[in-house]
C-alpha positions as a LaTeX table, in Angstrom:
\begin{tabular}{lrrr}
\hline
Residue & $x$ (\AA) & $y$ (\AA) & $z$ (\AA) \\
\hline
Unk1 & 195.52 & 79.90 & 98.19 \\
Unk2 & 193.48 & 78.35 & 95.51 \\
Unk3 & 190.72 & 77.57 & 98.05 \\
Unk4 & 190.31 & 81.25 & 99.14 \\
Unk5 & 190.52 & 82.52 & 95.29 \\
Unk6 & 187.52 & 80.45 & 94.66 \\
Unk7 & 185.65 & 81.55 & 97.71 \\
Unk8 & 186.36 & 85.36 & 96.53 \\
Unk9 & 185.55 & 84.77 & 93.37 \\
Unk10 & 189.20 & 86.24 & 91.97 \\
Unk11 & 192.27 & 84.65 & 90.98 \\
Unk12 & 195.46 & 86.84 & 91.49 \\
Unk13 & 198.14 & 87.04 & 88.96 \\
Unk14 & 200.48 & 88.14 & 91.85 \\
Unk15 & 200.04 & 85.36 & 94.57 \\
Unk16 & 202.40 & 87.19 & 96.80 \\
Unk17 & 199.83 & 90.04 & 97.19 \\
Unk18 & 197.22 & 87.73 & 98.57 \\
Unk19 & 199.94 & 86.23 & 100.97 \\
Unk20 & 200.74 & 89.81 & 101.86 \\
Unk21 & 197.03 & 90.51 & 102.54 \\
Unk22 & 196.98 & 87.55 & 105.08 \\
Unk23 & 200.18 & 88.80 & 106.69 \\
Unk24 & 199.60 & 89.86 & 110.16 \\
Unk25 & 202.16 & 92.05 & 111.94 \\
Unk26 & 203.01 & 89.58 & 114.53 \\
Unk27 & 203.93 & 87.17 & 112.03 \\
Unk28 & 205.74 & 89.88 & 109.75 \\
Unk29 & 207.75 & 91.02 & 112.71 \\
Unk30 & 208.91 & 87.27 & 113.29 \\
Unk31 & 210.10 & 86.47 & 109.80 \\
Unk32 & 211.39 & 90.27 & 108.76 \\
Unk33 & 208.34 & 90.60 & 106.15 \\
Unk34 & 205.79 & 93.08 & 105.23 \\
Unk35 & 202.72 & 93.26 & 106.89 \\
Unk36 & 199.15 & 93.81 & 105.89 \\
Unk37 & 198.81 & 97.29 & 107.41 \\
Unk38 & 199.32 & 99.43 & 104.43 \\
Unk39 & 197.07 & 97.12 & 102.48 \\
Unk40 & 194.44 & 97.65 & 105.14 \\
Unk41 & 194.76 & 101.13 & 104.87 \\
Unk42 & 194.16 & 101.28 & 101.10 \\
Unk43 & 191.15 & 98.88 & 101.38 \\
Unk44 & 189.48 & 101.00 & 104.04 \\
Unk45 & 189.59 & 103.71 & 101.51 \\
Unk46 & 188.46 & 101.72 & 98.67 \\
Unk47 & 185.78 & 100.25 & 100.68 \\
Unk48 & 184.55 & 103.68 & 101.82 \\
Unk49 & 184.54 & 105.00 & 97.99 \\
Unk50 & 182.56 & 101.97 & 96.51 \\
Unk51 & 180.03 & 101.50 & 99.25 \\
Unk52 & 179.17 & 105.24 & 98.81 \\
Unk53 & 178.92 & 105.03 & 95.10 \\
Unk54 & 176.77 & 101.86 & 95.37 \\
Unk55 & 174.63 & 103.72 & 97.57 \\
Unk56 & 174.37 & 106.82 & 95.59 \\
Unk57 & 173.67 & 104.87 & 92.58 \\
Unk58 & 171.27 & 102.28 & 93.99 \\
Unk59 & 169.35 & 104.29 & 96.61 \\
Unk60 & 168.53 & 107.54 & 94.91 \\
Unk61 & 165.75 & 108.03 & 97.81 \\
Unk62 & 168.07 & 108.34 & 100.73 \\
Unk63 & 169.42 & 111.64 & 102.04 \\
Unk64 & 173.09 & 112.41 & 102.65 \\
Unk65 & 172.71 & 112.00 & 106.17 \\
Unk66 & 170.90 & 108.64 & 105.72 \\
Unk67 & 173.41 & 107.46 & 103.32 \\
Unk68 & 176.40 & 108.35 & 105.82 \\
Unk69 & 174.30 & 106.24 & 108.60 \\
Unk70 & 174.09 & 103.10 & 106.14 \\
Unk71 & 177.52 & 103.50 & 105.36 \\
Unk72 & 178.82 & 103.50 & 108.89 \\
Unk73 & 176.49 & 100.48 & 109.81 \\
Unk74 & 177.99 & 98.31 & 106.80 \\
Unk75 & 181.57 & 99.62 & 106.54 \\
Unk76 & 182.42 & 98.29 & 110.31 \\
Unk77 & 184.42 & 95.69 & 112.08 \\
Unk78 & 181.05 & 93.71 & 112.54 \\
Unk79 & 180.22 & 93.61 & 109.26 \\
Unk80 & 183.56 & 92.95 & 107.63 \\
Unk81 & 184.11 & 90.37 & 110.42 \\
Unk82 & 180.99 & 88.26 & 108.73 \\
Unk83 & 182.75 & 88.44 & 105.25 \\
Unk84 & 185.80 & 86.87 & 106.86 \\
Unk85 & 184.00 & 84.23 & 108.44 \\
Unk86 & 182.16 & 83.73 & 105.20 \\
Unk87 & 185.01 & 83.08 & 103.50 \\
Unk88 & 187.23 & 81.10 & 106.23 \\
Unk89 & 189.65 & 83.92 & 106.31 \\
Unk90 & 190.95 & 82.77 & 109.54 \\
Unk91 & 192.09 & 79.49 & 107.70 \\
Unk92 & 194.73 & 81.42 & 105.60 \\
Unk93 & 196.06 & 84.05 & 108.11 \\
Unk94 & 199.55 & 84.31 & 108.62 \\
Unk95 & 200.14 & 84.96 & 112.64 \\
Unk96 & 202.96 & 85.04 & 115.12 \\
Unk97 & 203.44 & 82.11 & 117.69 \\
Unk98 & 202.29 & 84.30 & 120.36 \\
Unk99 & 199.10 & 85.73 & 118.44 \\
Unk100 & 198.12 & 82.31 & 117.18 \\
Unk101 & 198.41 & 80.56 & 120.82 \\
Unk102 & 195.99 & 83.36 & 122.21 \\
Unk103 & 193.48 & 82.74 & 119.32 \\
Unk104 & 194.21 & 85.58 & 116.98 \\
Unk105 & 192.77 & 83.84 & 114.03 \\
Unk106 & 189.44 & 84.20 & 115.58 \\
Unk107 & 189.67 & 87.64 & 116.92 \\
Unk108 & 187.19 & 89.81 & 114.84 \\
Unk109 & 189.45 & 92.97 & 114.40 \\
Unk110 & 192.29 & 90.95 & 113.01 \\
Unk111 & 189.68 & 89.14 & 110.57 \\
Unk112 & 188.01 & 92.52 & 109.80 \\
Unk113 & 191.13 & 94.18 & 108.71 \\
Unk114 & 192.17 & 91.21 & 106.58 \\
Unk115 & 189.17 & 91.86 & 104.49 \\
Unk116 & 190.19 & 95.53 & 103.78 \\
Unk117 & 193.75 & 94.10 & 103.23 \\
Unk118 & 192.05 & 91.57 & 100.54 \\
Unk119 & 190.20 & 94.34 & 98.95 \\
Unk120 & 193.43 & 96.43 & 98.49 \\
Unk121 & 195.08 & 93.28 & 97.17 \\
Unk122 & 192.21 & 92.55 & 94.58 \\
Unk123 & 192.58 & 96.30 & 93.43 \\
Unk124 & 196.26 & 96.16 & 93.10 \\
Unk125 & 196.05 & 93.00 & 91.10 \\
Unk126 & 193.18 & 93.65 & 88.86 \\
Unk127 & 191.94 & 96.92 & 89.09 \\
Unk128 & 188.81 & 98.72 & 90.63 \\
Unk129 & 185.99 & 97.03 & 88.75 \\
Unk130 & 187.20 & 93.39 & 90.31 \\
Unk131 & 187.48 & 95.27 & 94.00 \\
Unk132 & 183.90 & 96.51 & 93.70 \\
Unk133 & 182.58 & 92.93 & 92.58 \\
Unk134 & 183.89 & 91.37 & 95.76 \\
Unk135 & 182.91 & 94.34 & 98.13 \\
Unk136 & 179.30 & 94.49 & 96.57 \\
Unk137 & 178.93 & 90.76 & 96.19 \\
Unk138 & 179.89 & 90.23 & 100.07 \\
Unk139 & 178.43 & 93.33 & 101.62 \\
Unk140 & 174.80 & 93.86 & 99.13 \\
Unk141 & 172.74 & 92.18 & 101.86 \\
Unk142 & 173.96 & 93.97 & 104.78 \\
Unk143 & 173.40 & 97.22 & 103.03 \\
Unk144 & 170.01 & 96.12 & 101.75 \\
Unk145 & 169.04 & 95.73 & 105.73 \\
Unk146 & 170.69 & 98.78 & 106.72 \\
Unk147 & 168.64 & 101.22 & 103.95 \\
Unk148 & 165.60 & 99.20 & 105.23 \\
Unk149 & 165.86 & 100.57 & 108.72 \\
Unk150 & 167.83 & 103.96 & 108.72 \\
Unk151 & 164.54 & 105.67 & 107.67 \\
Unk152 & 162.50 & 104.14 & 110.15 \\
Unk153 & 165.06 & 105.18 & 112.82 \\
Unk154 & 164.99 & 108.78 & 111.49 \\
Unk155 & 161.12 & 108.86 & 111.59 \\
Unk156 & 161.53 & 108.91 & 115.74 \\
Unk157 & 164.66 & 111.07 & 115.88 \\
Unk158 & 163.33 & 113.62 & 113.41 \\
Unk159 & 159.79 & 113.76 & 115.53 \\
Unk160 & 161.81 & 114.05 & 118.75 \\
Unk161 & 163.83 & 117.18 & 117.21 \\
Unk162 & 160.64 & 118.67 & 115.64 \\
Unk163 & 158.82 & 118.41 & 118.81 \\
Unk164 & 161.62 & 120.03 & 121.03 \\
Unk165 & 162.08 & 123.00 & 118.99 \\
Unk166 & 160.56 & 125.12 & 121.59 \\
Unk167 & 161.84 & 123.31 & 124.58 \\
Unk168 & 161.74 & 119.94 & 126.42 \\
Unk169 & 158.75 & 118.12 & 125.99 \\
Unk170 & 157.34 & 114.16 & 127.09 \\
Unk171 & 156.97 & 111.95 & 124.09 \\
Unk172 & 155.56 & 108.64 & 124.96 \\
Unk173 & 154.96 & 105.53 & 122.73 \\
Unk174 & 152.73 & 102.81 & 123.59 \\
Unk175 & 151.34 & 99.56 & 122.32 \\
Unk176 & 147.56 & 99.52 & 121.93 \\
Unk177 & 147.23 & 96.24 & 120.22 \\
Unk178 & 148.98 & 92.97 & 119.75 \\
Unk179 & 147.22 & 90.49 & 117.47 \\
Unk180 & 148.15 & 87.06 & 115.18 \\
Unk181 & 149.93 & 84.19 & 115.96 \\
Unk182 & 153.42 & 84.11 & 117.37 \\
Unk183 & 155.11 & 83.43 & 113.65 \\
Unk184 & 152.91 & 86.75 & 112.31 \\
Unk185 & 152.02 & 88.80 & 114.99 \\
Unk186 & 150.85 & 92.66 & 114.23 \\
Unk187 & 151.02 & 95.61 & 116.57 \\
Unk188 & 149.36 & 98.78 & 116.68 \\
Unk189 & 151.02 & 101.79 & 118.73 \\
Unk190 & 150.57 & 105.41 & 119.44 \\
Unk191 & 152.70 & 108.17 & 120.06 \\
Unk192 & 151.88 & 110.79 & 122.46 \\
Unk193 & 153.50 & 114.44 & 123.32 \\
Unk194 & 152.78 & 115.72 & 126.71 \\
Unk195 & 149.97 & 113.58 & 126.99 \\
Unk196 & 148.25 & 114.47 & 123.73 \\
Unk197 & 147.84 & 111.47 & 121.43 \\
Unk198 & 149.80 & 112.73 & 117.94 \\
Unk199 & 149.09 & 109.29 & 115.88 \\
Unk200 & 148.60 & 105.52 & 115.49 \\
Unk201 & 150.83 & 103.36 & 113.35 \\
Unk202 & 151.01 & 99.19 & 112.81 \\
Unk203 & 153.79 & 97.07 & 112.09 \\
Unk204 & 154.99 & 93.39 & 112.32 \\
Unk205 & 156.98 & 94.26 & 115.25 \\
Unk206 & 156.51 & 96.60 & 118.21 \\
Unk207 & 159.55 & 98.72 & 116.75 \\
Unk208 & 158.18 & 98.97 & 113.52 \\
Unk209 & 154.56 & 99.98 & 114.98 \\
Unk210 & 156.32 & 102.99 & 116.90 \\
Unk211 & 158.27 & 103.98 & 113.91 \\
Unk212 & 154.96 & 104.00 & 111.80 \\
Unk213 & 153.30 & 106.03 & 114.55 \\
Unk214 & 156.10 & 108.58 & 114.52 \\
Unk215 & 156.18 & 108.85 & 110.71 \\
Unk216 & 152.24 & 109.37 & 110.72 \\
Unk217 & 152.72 & 111.97 & 113.37 \\
Unk218 & 155.42 & 113.84 & 111.24 \\
Unk219 & 153.06 & 113.96 & 108.33 \\
Unk220 & 150.12 & 115.35 & 110.47 \\
Unk221 & 152.49 & 118.15 & 111.84 \\
Unk222 & 153.46 & 118.86 & 108.13 \\
\hline
\end{tabular}
């Protein structure tokens, strides 16, 4: 267990807590032990709280709905699976014989659950600050990526909602220009409603150009 402690940056006083965090129900059943399910339950709540706190303190410009979207993007099986892979959690899982035979140590759901269990184990062993340190160090990059794109997604959504207040309309996005070499392209897009051009926008990708066009359209409508 020393290797996993070095990887996550925390040394346990109670090594049994860490072992329990990696004990899958299949192994627990076969060996008459407690599984990591209760730790997963606790870890899930701690993860939501810490990620919410971090967003609140570090991204004051995000609205409540945007923070909810970012948290949902980050606190999910896909992100937690990445954390498990980063720390080689598959090497430390206690799995039942049948689960091991069917490749359970590589299953995203099992690995994601183990991350939540480890979070709870750190909290119980060392307190909330130690758990927070592990969570933020593991997910900071994912949070940063999610916050950069949440606003962009909303521009198109908000524009659609605004334009459809009085009924259905046809909203279209079109790429007008594509310039530059493959490694440094730029795009210009326009957004129109029922055939009338509302605004144009530029970006380093087609998606970004669309979003900027939507943003400018909203600014004009205001």
